Amino acid sequence: MSIKVDKEKCTGCETCVDTCPFGAITMVEGKADIGDQCNLCGACQEVCEVGAISIEAIEKEEVQDKEAYKGIWVYGEYRKGRIAPVVYELLGEGRRLAHKLNVDVSCILLGYELKDKTRDLIGYGADKVYLVDDAILKDFRDDVYGDVLTDLIEKHKPEIFLAGATSIGRSLIPKVATHLNTGLTADCTDFDIDLEKRLLLQTRPAFGGNIMATIVCPDRRPQMATVRPKVMKKMAFDENREGEIIKVTLDSINIKARTRFIESVQQVSDAPNLSEADVIVSGGRGLKDSKNFGLLQELATLLNGAVGASRGAVDAGWIPYFHQVGQTGKTVCPKLYIACGISGAVQHLVGMQSSEVIVAINTDPHARIFDVATFGIVRDLFEVVPALTKRIKQAIGCE
Amino acid sequence: MDIIVCIKQVPDTGQVKIDPHTHTLIREGVESIINPYDRYAIEEGVRIKERYGGKVTAISMGPPQAKEALKEAISCGVDEAVLLCDRAFAGADTLATTYTLAKGIEQIGRFDLIICGKQTIDGDTAQVGPGVAERLDIPYVSYVRKIEFIGNRCARVERMMDDGYDILEMDLPALITVTKEINEPRLPSLKGEVRAASIEIPMYTAKDLGIDINKIGLAGSATEVIKIFPPPKKGQYERIEGTLDEQVETLLKKLKELGIINIPL
């Protein structure tokens, strides 16, 4: 064990006990005692005013020639003829980081019969676009996509690799990172660069959004992260930006395909999906019945948004699980989240509290949803939602 | 059909609250529970066994008290359980965790399918399932909402995507991670609880697994947490008063001022 409490120095103030996210510290004979749950996160060391807690630095062998790794790669998630919107956000963020490091941003696209998106990618910040267009990449499969990506990273050695924390990114990138034996931080919401050590500072929510953690990958390359959609800012499109297009063939790549794609079933057609929508109108138990979700749908459609739901509404069978927001559903981060008749159980809040603006509509002024709200209306949603819909229709002249 | 289910004991993050003054986590009264997604993994494993025969083994890495979570899994129909427990495992990131779990799984031996929950509620990374599959060099599918069938050599599953779901087939042995849509977990049975009370759960240390100690725990982790801090605090919300029409008008105006909606009011 490499964490120690200096019993001489410990004053028994118990600050560390309260700080430990893992509940691993107890007081034994008036002194802090660190138990088995300790995850060596260092939170206690930081708050200890007398410096009684020390974590022994572990000598790690230098496994890689870090100097050989240069540049930032963005995974250009492409599915059914379209680039995932998060890719443009990552290019914007990638450019910002690349500027600090004085390197290039590359975007890597995998697929078959790729539609030409290179202008968009370059205009939004890519300096290089790698195109891998091959029949084997027709449909997404973790094993095939993972093998190709791993091979290209090994060949080209980027120092930073970013991907969207989508249902593809969160599944595919762990395989690649494990194979490359490097670190991967999930669901990042903020990045910075420690220029002196040339490290990517990766910040993400943990413990259901109850704390934030900043994580680094000091000794291995690339430094890999998945990033929550809608958090990073894309840059203004610049049609005069120039970039290089590099076509890659798969001849020399060893691909082990052990999964087969059968078919894809679309559940949302025209409406934006929950993780990409700028506006989400969400309903809870206060909706009382499945047919009332029609009210939310109408408002959502007017705002070009998606419909979400609390676990209560999903468990009651009023709306499919696909729409569930929260701990056992989806984590969303729209510009506007309108919570209608949602009480605000923590399980729900952790899935939506990072939305830019939250409007809560609830008859109970003490509902916990108001704790995370930007604006609140204490009134029956069955009055407020139709009134909002009517007013917007009137404003845009469709009534 | 031999199944291995990976589970983790986690603090019930739904109960964790933040002290408004010190901005630290209040953990008093917060229970340790089986990671909620892992309950679906356990249930799916038990259902497959009930249908096709075979054995379900649960595996976990954690402190000695994680035995409770494994006993609970046994009371829900799991046949056997092993705990990977060593202070040297502490501080593991997902890279070190997948190495340790894969070594533990090799120790268990033969299997046709490994089932994990799609993510844990304390780490929320969803990285351990795919990482374990990569370590064991087997195929995997994440976010499985339904197993359509399992044969001797392959399985067909439905995988949640952001825009719907994909149907995929994979060779066995393989690994899946499951969402809550896949089933409705059962409660512990009385018979199961009796079994769980008497069963001895073997604990394996790093030495028992014969593993490279440079690849486990803090030493084997590629990532390091350098700072933990409270999330930016939300200010008091603005309560919009007035008649219904006034409330609607005010709200839309404010949203427009913030540039959140673009409607000619």
XYZ file of C-alpha atoms in Angstrom:
664
model
C 0.000 0.000 0.000
C 1.455 3.288 -0.948
C -0.707 5.726 1.020
C 0.295 6.600 4.554
C -0.967 8.702 7.412
C 1.677 10.269 9.606
C 0.060 9.676 13.001
C 2.325 12.277 14.603
C 1.169 15.012 12.265
C -2.532 14.007 12.106
C -4.582 16.353 14.267
C -7.761 14.293 14.020
C -9.657 17.123 12.321
C -11.640 14.613 10.182
C -11.591 16.806 7.084
C -10.226 13.895 5.092
C -13.014 11.632 6.335
C -15.607 13.938 4.796
C -13.619 14.457 1.627
C -12.939 10.844 0.706
C -15.215 9.983 -2.222
C -14.915 6.293 -1.377
C -15.697 6.470 2.330
C -12.423 4.712 3.016
C -11.241 6.833 5.952
C -12.314 6.256 9.537
C -10.988 7.642 12.818
C -9.079 5.160 14.906
C -7.990 6.430 18.320
C -8.431 9.980 17.103
C -6.270 9.539 14.007
C -7.205 9.021 10.369
C -7.063 5.417 9.232
C -7.275 4.513 5.546
C -9.121 1.314 4.766
C -9.541 -1.112 1.888
C -11.899 0.996 -0.162
C -9.113 3.498 -0.811
C -8.674 4.160 -4.488
C -5.558 6.305 -4.057
C -7.307 9.258 -5.678
C -5.433 11.750 -3.514
C -8.431 13.840 -2.482
C -7.520 13.455 1.215
C -3.902 14.389 0.616
C -5.026 17.613 -0.981
C -7.311 18.715 1.860
C -5.050 17.712 4.746
C -3.912 21.019 6.191
C -1.014 19.591 8.142
C 0.318 17.401 5.350
C -0.124 14.181 7.314
C -1.182 12.093 4.328
C 1.319 11.019 1.731
C 1.025 8.883 -1.357
C 4.213 7.216 -2.348
C 5.101 7.953 -5.907
C 5.439 4.774 -7.848
C 8.345 4.426 -10.199
C 6.885 3.640 -13.554
C 9.086 2.438 -16.314
C 9.186 4.610 -19.376
C 7.306 2.351 -21.767
C 7.241 4.484 -24.835
C 9.175 7.068 -26.674
C 6.728 9.877 -26.071
C 8.608 12.220 -28.397
C 7.645 10.059 -31.347
C 3.979 10.959 -30.837
C 2.788 14.209 -32.411
C -0.501 15.836 -33.287
C -4.157 15.532 -32.422
C -6.532 13.022 -33.951
C -10.289 13.283 -33.936
C -12.376 10.221 -34.679
C -14.760 11.260 -37.461
C -17.721 9.128 -36.440
C -19.664 8.470 -39.625
C -22.860 6.485 -39.898
C -25.465 6.199 -42.598
C -24.018 8.967 -44.721
C -23.636 11.497 -41.969
C -20.941 12.743 -39.647
C -21.960 12.760 -35.967
C -22.341 16.430 -34.883
C -19.915 15.871 -31.993
C -17.099 15.465 -34.545
C -17.306 19.166 -35.470
C -17.246 20.067 -31.778
C -14.144 17.918 -31.331
C -12.447 19.545 -34.311
C -13.081 22.967 -32.731
C -11.689 21.814 -29.403
C -8.881 19.958 -31.149
C -7.849 23.160 -32.949
C -7.776 25.056 -29.662
C -5.506 22.432 -28.101
C -3.427 22.091 -31.270
C -2.761 25.806 -31.203
C -1.284 25.486 -27.713
C 0.840 22.518 -28.719
C 1.690 23.902 -32.145
C 0.631 20.741 -33.971
C -1.904 19.643 -36.610
C -5.425 18.323 -36.161
C -6.323 15.266 -38.183
C -9.732 13.706 -38.627
C -10.041 10.006 -39.354
C -13.072 8.730 -41.239
C -13.975 5.044 -41.577
C -16.777 3.778 -43.810
C -17.823 2.547 -47.219
C -18.732 4.687 -50.204
C -18.144 7.720 -48.006
C -19.984 10.843 -49.012
C -17.562 13.690 -49.469
C -17.468 15.523 -46.169
C -13.869 16.674 -46.388
C -14.794 20.330 -47.078
C -16.886 20.430 -43.898
C -14.219 18.742 -41.819
C -11.454 21.030 -43.034
C -13.638 24.136 -42.742
C -14.387 23.237 -39.145
C -10.774 22.755 -38.165
C -9.132 19.643 -39.629
C -5.681 20.104 -41.161
C -5.603 16.553 -42.471
C -8.395 14.133 -43.244
C -7.627 10.413 -43.381
C -10.208 8.543 -45.444
C -10.538 4.796 -45.130
C -13.158 3.684 -47.625
C -13.614 -0.058 -47.803
C -16.489 -2.525 -48.140
C -15.508 -4.210 -44.873
C -16.347 -0.934 -43.105
C -19.880 -0.739 -44.523
C -21.537 -1.171 -41.139
C -20.192 -0.383 -37.720
C -18.638 -3.311 -35.877
C -16.373 -2.861 -32.886
C -13.897 -5.542 -33.905
C -13.351 -4.400 -37.496
C -13.369 -0.673 -36.794
C -11.197 -1.254 -33.731
C -8.543 -3.196 -35.643
C -8.328 -0.537 -38.366
C -8.141 2.334 -35.916
C -5.529 0.595 -33.778
C -3.347 -0.051 -36.794
C -3.540 3.544 -38.022
C -2.712 4.940 -34.590
C 0.277 2.617 -34.333
C 1.498 3.804 -37.718
C 0.901 7.530 -37.381
C 1.387 8.036 -33.624
C -0.825 10.955 -32.595
C -0.155 12.257 -29.074
C -3.847 12.942 -28.411
C -6.863 11.030 -29.677
C -10.408 12.327 -29.153
C -13.735 10.665 -29.939
C -17.353 11.467 -29.144
C -18.794 9.756 -26.070
C -21.577 8.322 -28.215
C -22.870 4.775 -28.187
C -20.263 4.031 -30.845
C -17.346 5.950 -29.304
C -17.882 4.657 -25.787
C -17.797 1.087 -27.060
C -15.146 1.230 -29.773
C -12.435 3.363 -28.184
C -11.948 1.176 -25.054
C -10.930 -1.709 -27.326
C -8.412 0.482 -29.122
C -6.983 1.970 -25.922
C -6.653 -1.454 -24.306
C -4.864 -2.827 -27.336
C -2.516 0.160 -27.391
C -1.997 -0.267 -23.645
C -2.697 3.385 -22.988
C -5.038 5.467 -20.849
C -8.573 6.423 -21.794
C -10.747 8.940 -19.972
C -14.481 8.638 -20.558
C -17.033 11.393 -20.997
C -14.758 14.413 -20.666
C -16.359 17.829 -20.366
C -13.266 20.026 -20.300
C -9.681 19.953 -21.570
C -6.581 21.968 -21.010
C -2.887 21.525 -21.712
C -0.075 21.446 -19.187
C 2.528 22.889 -21.527
C 5.478 22.236 -19.293
C 4.822 18.496 -19.167
C 3.029 18.500 -22.509
C 0.056 16.733 -20.939
C -3.627 16.777 -21.735
C -5.627 17.702 -18.626
C -8.894 15.806 -18.930
C -11.803 16.753 -16.709
C -14.886 14.607 -16.307
C -17.795 14.207 -13.914
C -17.707 11.138 -11.653
C -19.948 9.618 -9.025
C -23.061 10.410 -11.014
C -21.964 14.011 -11.507
C -21.429 14.598 -7.785
C -17.743 15.403 -8.229
C -15.422 16.463 -11.016
C -12.055 14.802 -11.562
C -9.088 15.989 -13.606
C -7.134 13.106 -15.063
C -3.840 12.829 -16.913
C -2.068 10.074 -18.788
C 1.578 10.851 -18.024
C 3.595 7.988 -19.470
C 1.691 6.405 -22.339
C 0.667 7.639 -25.746
C -1.655 8.526 -27.241
C -3.608 10.257 -24.506
C -7.132 9.137 -25.326
C -10.479 10.559 -24.300
C -14.127 10.348 -25.206
C -16.008 13.622 -24.987
C -19.619 14.343 -24.181
C -21.571 15.664 -27.131
C -22.718 19.295 -26.948
C -20.105 20.411 -24.436
C -17.259 21.585 -26.661
C -17.689 24.485 -29.062
C -17.240 24.050 -32.776
C -15.433 26.875 -34.531
C -17.007 29.148 -37.119
C -16.931 27.490 -40.530
C -14.113 28.829 -42.661
C -14.537 27.929 -46.311
C -11.042 29.158 -47.147
C -9.245 26.814 -44.789
C -6.965 24.411 -46.535
C -6.267 20.863 -45.633
C -4.741 17.681 -46.899
C -6.740 14.594 -47.817
C -5.040 11.248 -47.329
C -6.616 8.061 -48.643
C -5.725 4.939 -46.745
C -6.045 1.400 -48.071
C -6.499 -1.610 -45.847
C -4.208 -4.052 -47.641
C -1.677 -4.439 -44.905
C -4.022 -4.404 -41.929
C -4.778 -7.564 -40.030
C -8.534 -7.562 -39.328
C -10.196 -10.180 -37.170
C -13.913 -9.986 -37.985
C -15.848 -12.105 -35.533
C -19.080 -10.104 -35.500
C -21.515 -9.853 -38.404
C -23.893 -7.013 -39.061
C -27.447 -8.179 -39.772
C -29.589 -5.066 -39.920
C -30.209 -1.653 -38.459
C -33.551 -0.585 -37.031
C -34.208 3.129 -36.849
C -36.270 4.285 -33.882
C -36.195 8.009 -34.411
C -36.574 9.119 -37.969
C -36.674 12.851 -38.568
C -36.500 14.185 -35.040
C -33.022 14.745 -33.588
C -31.967 12.006 -31.191
C -31.691 12.679 -27.468
C -27.924 12.960 -27.254
C -27.736 15.354 -30.189
C -30.839 17.509 -29.664
C -30.446 21.193 -28.763
C -33.822 21.135 -27.043
C -35.346 18.346 -24.970
C -38.880 18.443 -23.627
C -39.070 15.814 -20.932
C -41.933 14.357 -18.926
C -42.258 12.493 -15.653
C -44.962 10.899 -13.560
C -46.837 14.193 -13.671
C -47.813 13.342 -17.263
C -50.254 10.777 -15.828
C -50.771 8.888 -19.093
C -48.973 7.832 -22.253
C -51.216 9.883 -24.522
C -50.181 13.086 -22.771
C -46.676 12.702 -24.160
C -48.290 14.010 -27.348
C -48.356 17.453 -25.686
C -44.608 17.299 -25.156
C -44.015 15.994 -28.658
C -45.913 18.934 -30.128
C -43.828 21.448 -28.198
C -40.609 19.564 -28.958
C -41.357 19.497 -32.671
C -41.947 23.259 -32.710
C -38.551 23.786 -31.077
C -36.908 21.176 -33.311
C -36.214 19.139 -30.201
C -36.568 15.624 -28.850
C -38.812 14.124 -26.190
C -37.256 12.739 -23.016
C -38.712 11.007 -19.985
C -37.946 10.205 -16.388
C -37.535 6.639 -15.235
C -40.929 6.877 -13.514
C -42.704 7.550 -16.813
C -40.770 4.778 -18.576
C -41.410 2.253 -15.809
C -45.116 3.126 -15.959
C -45.000 2.059 -19.605
C -46.015 5.455 -20.986
C -43.021 5.859 -23.280
C -40.230 3.508 -24.502
C -36.933 3.178 -22.640
C -35.198 4.741 -25.625
C -36.371 8.130 -24.288
C -35.196 7.682 -20.714
C -32.880 10.335 -19.319
C -30.897 9.681 -16.154
C -28.650 7.220 -14.436
C -30.025 4.082 -16.063
C -30.938 5.905 -19.269
C -29.119 8.522 -21.309
C -26.979 11.409 -20.172
C -27.949 14.503 -22.121
C -26.605 18.005 -22.386
C -28.911 20.132 -24.570
C -29.024 23.919 -24.691
C -32.553 23.809 -23.282
C -34.101 21.107 -21.109
C -37.759 21.576 -20.215
C -38.722 19.262 -17.354
C -42.495 18.813 -17.147
C -43.993 17.085 -14.147
C -40.637 15.631 -13.139
C -39.974 15.603 -9.399
C -36.205 15.394 -9.813
C -34.932 12.173 -8.261
C -31.129 12.210 -8.142
C -31.128 9.392 -10.698
C -32.772 11.764 -13.141
C -30.759 14.849 -12.222
C -27.415 13.181 -12.930
C -28.514 12.621 -16.502
C -29.498 16.202 -17.309
C -28.034 18.644 -14.816
C -25.273 19.783 -17.152
C -27.836 21.145 -19.658
C -27.199 24.811 -20.445
C -30.630 26.089 -19.405
C -33.128 24.050 -17.437
C -36.783 25.040 -17.191
C -38.762 23.215 -14.518
C -42.546 23.089 -14.634
C -44.071 21.463 -11.588
C -46.993 22.075 -9.232
C -44.860 21.243 -6.192
C -42.610 24.219 -5.314
C -40.425 21.901 -3.210
C -39.737 19.427 -6.009
C -35.992 18.722 -6.271
C -35.985 19.507 -9.959
C -35.990 23.177 -8.951
C -32.566 22.677 -7.306
C -30.959 22.354 -10.726
C -33.327 24.636 -12.643
C -32.449 27.946 -14.291
C -36.095 29.010 -14.493
C -39.047 27.570 -12.656
C -42.794 27.804 -13.131
C -44.863 26.474 -10.266
C -48.015 25.535 -12.086
C -49.743 22.547 -13.667
C -47.904 21.372 -16.780
C -51.286 20.740 -18.412
C -51.798 24.501 -18.370
C -48.243 25.628 -19.083
C -47.236 23.290 -21.914
C -50.286 23.962 -24.144
C -49.935 27.709 -23.443
C -46.265 27.623 -24.472
C -47.097 25.675 -27.616
C -49.872 28.112 -28.501
C -47.702 31.175 -27.946
C -44.837 29.787 -30.042
C -47.189 28.808 -32.862
C -48.611 32.302 -32.805
C -45.127 33.825 -32.839
C -43.896 31.812 -35.790
C -47.203 32.300 -37.557
C -48.343 28.731 -37.919
C -51.719 29.281 -36.378
C -23.662 -22.787 -21.729
C -21.112 -21.524 -19.206
C -21.556 -17.897 -18.304
C -19.350 -15.478 -16.407
C -20.917 -12.332 -15.003
C -18.678 -9.433 -13.987
C -20.053 -7.368 -11.138
C -18.894 -4.475 -8.986
C -19.908 -3.292 -5.565
C -20.454 0.467 -5.680
C -21.616 3.206 -3.345
C -25.227 4.101 -4.093
C -24.431 7.381 -5.833
C -28.124 8.220 -5.904
C -27.901 8.684 -2.158
C -24.740 10.749 -2.191
C -25.348 14.379 -1.391
C -23.073 17.369 -1.426
C -22.522 19.387 1.708
C -23.613 22.889 0.649
C -20.959 24.517 2.855
C -17.876 22.383 2.414
C -18.749 21.104 -1.106
C -17.706 17.641 -0.084
C -19.613 14.403 -0.494
C -21.832 13.395 2.394
C -21.467 9.665 2.568
C -23.164 9.035 5.838
C -25.784 6.347 5.427
C -24.762 5.678 1.834
C -24.999 1.957 1.277
C -22.845 -0.247 -0.879
C -24.926 -1.953 -3.524
C -24.454 -4.156 -6.557
C -23.949 -1.792 -9.466
C -27.536 -1.490 -10.805
C -26.599 -2.448 -14.398
C -24.872 -5.590 -13.140
C -28.209 -6.847 -11.830
C -29.388 -7.100 -15.431
C -26.195 -8.968 -16.279
C -26.792 -11.420 -13.411
C -30.414 -11.944 -14.414
C -29.539 -12.507 -18.067
C -26.868 -15.035 -17.103
C -29.274 -16.939 -14.880
C -31.988 -16.916 -17.562
C -29.611 -18.329 -20.170
C -28.565 -21.072 -17.773
C -32.179 -21.913 -16.971
C -32.900 -22.231 -20.659
C -29.790 -23.971 -21.961
C -28.251 -25.518 -18.857
C -24.694 -24.872 -17.711
C -23.271 -22.740 -14.968
C -23.127 -19.077 -14.009
C -20.052 -17.753 -12.206
C -19.887 -14.221 -10.861
C -16.551 -12.457 -10.584
C -15.669 -9.196 -8.900
C -12.578 -7.211 -8.032
C -12.758 -5.257 -4.804
C -12.211 -5.088 -1.073
C -13.231 -8.040 1.180
C -16.678 -6.550 1.750
C -17.448 -7.012 -1.955
C -18.168 -10.618 -0.930
C -21.579 -9.353 0.107
C -22.351 -8.337 -3.457
C -21.250 -11.769 -4.703
C -23.408 -13.486 -2.076
C -26.350 -11.435 -3.228
C -25.653 -12.583 -6.791
C -25.735 -16.173 -5.554
C -29.054 -15.573 -3.841
C -30.364 -14.412 -7.231
C -29.423 -17.674 -8.938
C -25.695 -17.477 -9.680
C -23.935 -20.821 -9.020
C -20.448 -19.807 -8.020
C -18.510 -16.654 -7.285
C -14.917 -15.531 -6.960
C -13.471 -12.347 -5.547
C -10.204 -10.855 -6.748
C -8.990 -9.152 -3.636
C -5.606 -7.673 -2.913
C -4.515 -4.285 -1.706
C -2.201 -4.237 -4.695
C -5.297 -3.970 -6.928
C -6.277 -0.622 -5.356
C -6.113 2.521 -7.419
C -6.602 0.647 -10.688
C -7.881 2.575 -13.676
C -9.829 0.731 -16.349
C -6.638 -0.477 -18.055
C -5.334 -2.147 -14.887
C -8.817 -3.378 -13.964
C -9.355 -5.127 -17.284
C -5.984 -6.839 -16.957
C -6.814 -8.103 -13.465
C -10.329 -9.233 -14.388
C -9.102 -11.002 -17.506
C -6.526 -12.882 -15.399
C -9.272 -13.831 -12.944
C -11.480 -15.052 -15.781
C -8.628 -17.176 -17.155
C -8.366 -18.698 -13.695
C -12.072 -19.646 -13.775
C -11.413 -21.369 -17.072
C -13.914 -22.317 -19.740
C -16.786 -20.014 -20.687
C -19.104 -19.360 -23.607
C -20.307 -15.886 -22.737
C -19.245 -13.083 -20.420
C -21.925 -10.593 -19.391
C -21.244 -7.150 -17.874
C -23.506 -4.253 -17.028
C -23.120 -1.464 -19.563
C -21.281 0.740 -17.045
C -20.953 1.323 -13.311
C -22.667 4.189 -11.557
C -19.548 5.344 -9.694
C -17.078 5.380 -12.582
C -19.582 5.669 -15.451
C -16.871 4.788 -17.974
C -18.390 1.767 -19.790
C -14.770 0.833 -20.623
C -14.238 -2.303 -18.579
C -16.474 -4.644 -20.636
C -14.868 -3.920 -24.020
C -11.428 -3.814 -22.368
C -11.838 -7.285 -20.830
C -12.929 -8.661 -24.215
C -9.839 -7.177 -25.853
C -7.573 -8.649 -23.157
C -9.128 -12.088 -23.681
C -9.069 -11.659 -27.467
C -12.785 -12.385 -27.892
C -15.470 -10.408 -29.783
C -17.916 -8.205 -27.911
C -21.049 -6.182 -28.405
C -21.935 -3.312 -26.057
C -25.321 -1.928 -24.994
C -27.205 -5.148 -25.693
C -30.944 -4.766 -25.170
C -31.950 -8.252 -26.261
C -30.392 -11.625 -26.990
C -32.327 -12.974 -29.960
C -30.774 -16.415 -29.806
C -27.699 -18.253 -28.610
C -26.396 -21.268 -30.498
C -23.331 -23.390 -29.882
C -21.047 -21.249 -31.939
C -22.719 -17.888 -32.212
C -25.256 -15.505 -30.715
C -27.490 -12.864 -32.256
C -28.149 -9.692 -30.253
C -29.766 -6.286 -30.508
C -27.426 -3.396 -29.717
C -28.693 0.060 -28.753
C -27.446 2.868 -30.983
C -28.111 6.595 -30.634
C -30.624 6.429 -33.480
C -32.225 3.045 -32.840
C -30.667 -0.395 -32.644
C -28.461 -2.679 -34.729
C -28.808 -6.440 -34.933
C -25.468 -8.252 -34.854
C -24.191 -11.791 -34.719
C -21.010 -12.759 -32.985
C -18.886 -15.867 -32.631
C -18.718 -17.457 -29.199
C -17.034 -17.227 -26.792
C -17.841 -13.539 -26.588
C -18.657 -10.718 -24.218
C -21.721 -8.496 -24.052
C -22.586 -5.488 -21.929
C -26.290 -5.076 -21.210
C -28.749 -2.221 -20.709
C -31.718 -2.239 -18.374
C -34.068 -2.959 -21.232
C -32.874 -6.540 -21.480
C -34.873 -7.985 -18.581
C -36.530 -7.451 -15.224
C -34.154 -8.750 -12.526
C -35.663 -11.119 -9.981
C -35.425 -10.667 -6.244
C -33.310 -13.075 -4.201
C -35.115 -16.347 -3.525
C -35.297 -17.903 -0.076
C -33.468 -20.969 -1.367
C -30.852 -18.722 -2.892
C -30.360 -16.829 0.320
C -29.860 -20.047 2.243
C -27.220 -21.103 -0.280
C -25.558 -17.688 -0.194
C -25.343 -17.784 3.594
C -23.405 -21.034 3.644
C -21.273 -20.749 0.518
C -17.585 -20.037 0.793
C -16.414 -17.469 -1.737
C -12.820 -18.013 -2.822
C -10.579 -14.951 -2.781
C -7.682 -14.681 -5.196
C -4.757 -12.385 -4.570
C -2.342 -11.091 -7.181
C 0.011 -13.931 -6.260
C -2.730 -16.559 -6.663
C -3.361 -15.275 -10.164
C 0.342 -15.271 -10.939
C 0.170 -11.864 -12.528
C 2.575 -9.107 -13.383
C 2.330 -6.676 -10.491
C 3.496 -3.830 -12.705
C 0.213 -4.162 -14.577
C -2.187 -3.923 -11.633
C -3.445 -1.282 -9.249
C -1.939 2.175 -9.247
C 1.327 0.952 -10.775
C -0.448 -0.605 -13.745
C -2.693 2.363 -14.387
C -2.045 4.571 -17.391
C -4.145 7.408 -16.006
C -3.803 9.392 -12.811
C -6.365 11.505 -11.037
C -4.619 14.780 -10.241
C -7.506 16.783 -8.868
C -10.992 16.246 -7.479
C -13.320 19.191 -7.045
C -17.034 19.934 -6.658
C -18.983 20.592 -9.859
C -19.694 24.256 -10.633
C -22.544 25.259 -8.393
C -25.887 26.163 -9.866
C -27.233 29.417 -8.494
C -30.712 29.768 -7.141
C -33.260 29.282 -9.895
C -35.423 32.164 -11.030
C -39.059 31.560 -10.235
C -41.324 33.046 -12.874
C -44.531 34.432 -11.370
C -47.723 35.992 -12.703
C -50.725 34.764 -14.599
C -50.316 31.861 -16.983
C -49.976 34.165 -19.982
C -47.467 36.372 -18.199
C -45.410 33.368 -17.166
C -45.289 32.018 -20.706
C -44.389 35.438 -22.114
C -41.642 36.040 -19.532
C -40.124 32.612 -19.969
C -39.946 32.826 -23.750
C -38.495 36.322 -23.559
C -35.773 35.219 -21.172
C -34.907 32.204 -23.292
C -34.688 34.450 -26.310
C -32.459 36.946 -24.505
C -30.095 34.114 -23.615
C -29.998 33.081 -27.261
C -31.444 29.681 -26.403
C -34.433 29.938 -28.713
C -34.829 31.960 -31.848
C -38.491 32.895 -32.194
C -39.880 36.275 -33.259
C -41.880 37.221 -30.179
